[in-house]
């Protein structure tokens, strides 16, 4: 279990990241913060695009920040969205988080326009994404014959 002080720090970092979200199209701002086993903290916000489909979610931005810092093994992820109830990570973000940890604590926090926390919920990544895809679960194809 992640220590309460670490979770408090993650919530503060994710809320600050949410404040930097670039979401002119949906106006739905998201902030995320990851804690790794060795104590690294990495944040991300959603970055939207005029082509909509090129939009990057906050969770994946935080994963990219972790990877480029040379860190790995996330143990907790906080995601902050608008209230009244917290948003849940999209399917692609669940799969991307699962790439780096079979399981982690996922804390979802909602805040109102005044920055007050209105709701929170906590769950395990394995509950949000049972049976995540793993490449080694695919039977290896036989080698193609050499010509
Ligand atoms: N969004 C995230 O940042 N994370 C999620 O897990 C779900 C959705 C963003 C993408 C887009 O900028 C906005 O929320 C509305 O979909």
Short mmCIF file of C-alpha atoms and ligand atoms in Angstrom, two decimals:
data_model
loop_
_atom_site.label_atom_id
_atom_site.label_comp_id
_atom_site.label_asym_id
_atom_site.label_seq_id
_atom_site.Cartn_x
_atom_site.Cartn_y
_atom_site.Cartn_z
CA UNK A 1 0.00 0.00 0.00
CA UNK A 2 1.24 3.49 -0.79
CA UNK A 3 1.92 5.61 2.28
CA UNK A 4 -0.70 8.33 2.94
CA UNK A 5 1.97 11.06 2.73
CA UNK A 6 3.04 9.82 -0.71
CA UNK A 7 -0.57 9.78 -1.87
CA UNK A 8 -1.09 13.32 -0.60
CA UNK A 9 1.95 14.47 -2.54
CA UNK A 10 0.74 12.67 -5.67
CA UNK A 11 -2.69 14.28 -5.40
CA UNK A 12 -1.08 17.73 -5.11
CA UNK A 13 1.16 17.04 -8.12
CA UNK A 14 -1.72 15.72 -10.23
CA UNK A 15 -3.89 18.71 -9.37
CA UNK A 16 -1.08 21.09 -10.38
CA UNK A 17 -0.63 19.13 -13.62
CA UNK A 18 -4.35 19.38 -14.30
CA UNK A 19 -3.99 23.13 -14.08
CA UNK A 20 -1.60 22.96 -17.04
CA UNK A 21 -3.87 20.79 -19.23
CA UNK A 22 -4.31 21.85 -22.84
CA UNK A 23 -7.97 21.05 -23.45
CA UNK A 24 -9.48 23.82 -25.61
CA UNK A 25 -11.82 21.41 -27.42
CA UNK A 26 -13.40 19.29 -24.68
CA UNK A 27 -12.67 21.72 -21.81
CA UNK A 28 -12.23 18.51 -19.77
CA UNK A 29 -8.95 18.95 -17.94
CA UNK A 30 -7.11 15.94 -16.57
CA UNK A 31 -3.97 15.70 -14.44
CA UNK A 32 -2.08 12.53 -13.55
CA UNK A 33 0.83 11.71 -11.26
CA UNK A 34 2.77 8.46 -10.99
CA UNK A 35 4.88 7.23 -8.09
CA UNK A 36 7.56 4.62 -8.83
CA UNK A 37 9.07 1.98 -6.59
CA UNK A 38 12.26 4.01 -6.19
CA UNK A 39 10.31 7.13 -5.21
CA UNK A 40 10.17 9.03 -8.50
CA UNK A 41 7.14 11.23 -9.18
CA UNK A 42 6.10 11.97 -12.77
CA UNK A 43 3.19 14.08 -13.94
CA UNK A 44 1.19 14.50 -17.10
CA UNK A 45 -1.81 16.42 -18.37
CA UNK A 46 -4.05 15.91 -21.37
CA UNK A 47 -2.84 17.59 -24.53
CA UNK A 48 -5.60 17.94 -27.10
CA UNK A 49 -5.25 18.52 -30.80
CA UNK A 50 -7.37 20.07 -33.56
CA UNK A 51 -7.42 16.64 -35.20
CA UNK A 52 -9.02 15.28 -31.98
CA UNK A 53 -7.62 11.76 -32.55
CA UNK A 54 -4.07 13.01 -31.88
CA UNK A 55 -5.09 13.92 -28.33
CA UNK A 56 -2.81 12.61 -25.59
CA UNK A 57 -4.32 11.60 -22.26
CA UNK A 58 -2.83 12.74 -18.95
CA UNK A 59 -1.95 9.21 -17.80
CA UNK A 60 0.03 8.43 -20.94
CA UNK A 61 1.84 11.78 -20.71
CA UNK A 62 2.91 10.82 -17.16
CA UNK A 63 4.10 7.41 -18.36
CA UNK A 64 6.18 9.10 -21.08
CA UNK A 65 7.75 11.40 -18.47
CA UNK A 66 8.64 8.35 -16.34
CA UNK A 67 10.21 6.51 -19.24
CA UNK A 68 12.26 9.45 -20.50
CA UNK A 69 13.57 9.95 -16.94
CA UNK A 70 14.87 6.38 -17.04
CA UNK A 71 12.51 5.23 -14.31
CA UNK A 72 10.08 2.29 -14.25
CA UNK A 73 7.87 0.24 -11.96
CA UNK A 74 5.00 2.58 -11.07
CA UNK A 75 3.30 1.64 -7.81
CA UNK A 76 0.57 4.29 -7.69
CA UNK A 77 -1.23 6.59 -10.08
CA UNK A 78 -3.44 9.55 -9.17
CA UNK A 79 -5.81 10.98 -11.79
CA UNK A 80 -7.62 14.26 -11.14
CA UNK A 81 -10.65 15.35 -13.17
CA UNK A 82 -13.64 17.65 -12.74
CA UNK A 83 -16.38 16.67 -10.30
CA UNK A 84 -18.84 15.72 -9.10
CA UNK A 85 -17.57 12.16 -9.54
CA UNK A 86 -14.06 11.21 -10.71
CA UNK A 87 -13.46 10.17 -14.29
CA UNK A 88 -11.90 6.76 -14.85
CA UNK A 89 -8.87 6.12 -17.09
CA UNK A 90 -9.72 5.25 -20.67
CA UNK A 91 -9.00 1.77 -22.00
CA UNK A 92 -5.84 2.78 -23.84
CA UNK A 93 -4.40 4.38 -20.69
CA UNK A 94 -5.22 1.27 -18.64
CA UNK A 95 -3.31 -0.84 -21.14
CA UNK A 96 -0.35 1.58 -21.17
CA UNK A 97 -0.19 1.59 -17.36
CA UNK A 98 -0.37 -2.21 -17.36
CA UNK A 99 2.70 -2.32 -19.62
CA UNK A 100 4.83 -1.11 -16.70
CA UNK A 101 3.12 -2.76 -13.73
CA UNK A 102 0.89 -5.79 -13.45
CA UNK A 103 -0.90 -3.99 -10.68
CA UNK A 104 -0.77 -0.61 -8.95
CA UNK A 105 -2.98 1.52 -6.80
CA UNK A 106 -5.12 3.90 -8.87
CA UNK A 107 -6.59 6.84 -6.97
CA UNK A 108 -9.22 8.85 -8.83
CA UNK A 109 -9.93 12.33 -7.51
CA UNK A 110 -12.59 14.85 -8.55
CA UNK A 111 -12.27 18.56 -7.87
CA UNK A 112 -14.68 21.40 -8.42
CA UNK A 113 -14.01 24.72 -10.16
CA UNK A 114 -12.79 26.21 -6.89
CA UNK A 115 -10.17 23.46 -6.57
CA UNK A 116 -11.94 21.69 -3.71
CA UNK A 117 -11.83 17.90 -3.75
CA UNK A 118 -15.40 16.64 -4.11
CA UNK A 119 -14.93 12.88 -4.41
CA UNK A 120 -12.30 10.17 -4.55
CA UNK A 121 -12.16 6.47 -5.15
CA UNK A 122 -9.34 3.97 -5.09
CA UNK A 123 -8.91 0.68 -6.88
CA UNK A 124 -6.26 -1.62 -8.29
CA UNK A 125 -5.22 -1.45 -11.93
CA UNK A 126 -5.84 -5.20 -12.18
CA UNK A 127 -9.48 -4.55 -11.29
CA UNK A 128 -9.76 -1.78 -13.89
CA UNK A 129 -8.12 -3.95 -16.55
CA UNK A 130 -8.30 -7.65 -15.91
CA UNK A 131 -6.48 -9.75 -18.51
CA UNK A 132 -4.39 -6.90 -19.91
CA UNK A 133 -2.83 -7.81 -23.22
CA UNK A 134 0.74 -9.10 -22.95
CA UNK A 135 2.80 -9.99 -25.97
CA UNK A 136 4.15 -13.13 -24.38
CA UNK A 137 0.60 -14.45 -24.06
CA UNK A 138 0.52 -14.77 -27.85
CA UNK A 139 1.76 -18.10 -29.21
CA UNK A 140 4.94 -17.56 -31.25
CA UNK A 141 4.39 -17.82 -34.95
CA UNK A 142 6.62 -20.35 -36.69
CA UNK A 143 9.63 -18.74 -38.39
CA UNK A 144 9.01 -17.88 -42.02
CA UNK A 145 10.86 -20.22 -44.40
CA UNK A 146 14.08 -18.67 -45.81
CA UNK A 147 14.08 -18.11 -49.52
N1 LIG B 1 -8.65 12.04 -21.04
C1 LIG B 1 -7.52 11.80 -20.29
O1 LIG B 1 -6.63 12.65 -20.19
N2 LIG B 1 -7.44 10.62 -19.65
C2 LIG B 1 -8.36 9.62 -19.72
O2 LIG B 1 -8.15 8.54 -19.20
C3 LIG B 1 -9.64 9.86 -20.40
C4 LIG B 1 -9.71 11.09 -21.22
C5 LIG B 1 -8.75 13.31 -21.75
C6 LIG B 1 -8.61 13.20 -23.24
C7 LIG B 1 -9.37 14.41 -23.72
O3 LIG B 1 -8.48 15.52 -23.75
C8 LIG B 1 -10.41 14.66 -22.64
O4 LIG B 1 -10.01 13.89 -21.52
C9 LIG B 1 -11.79 14.27 -23.05
O5 LIG B 1 -11.85 12.99 -23.52
#
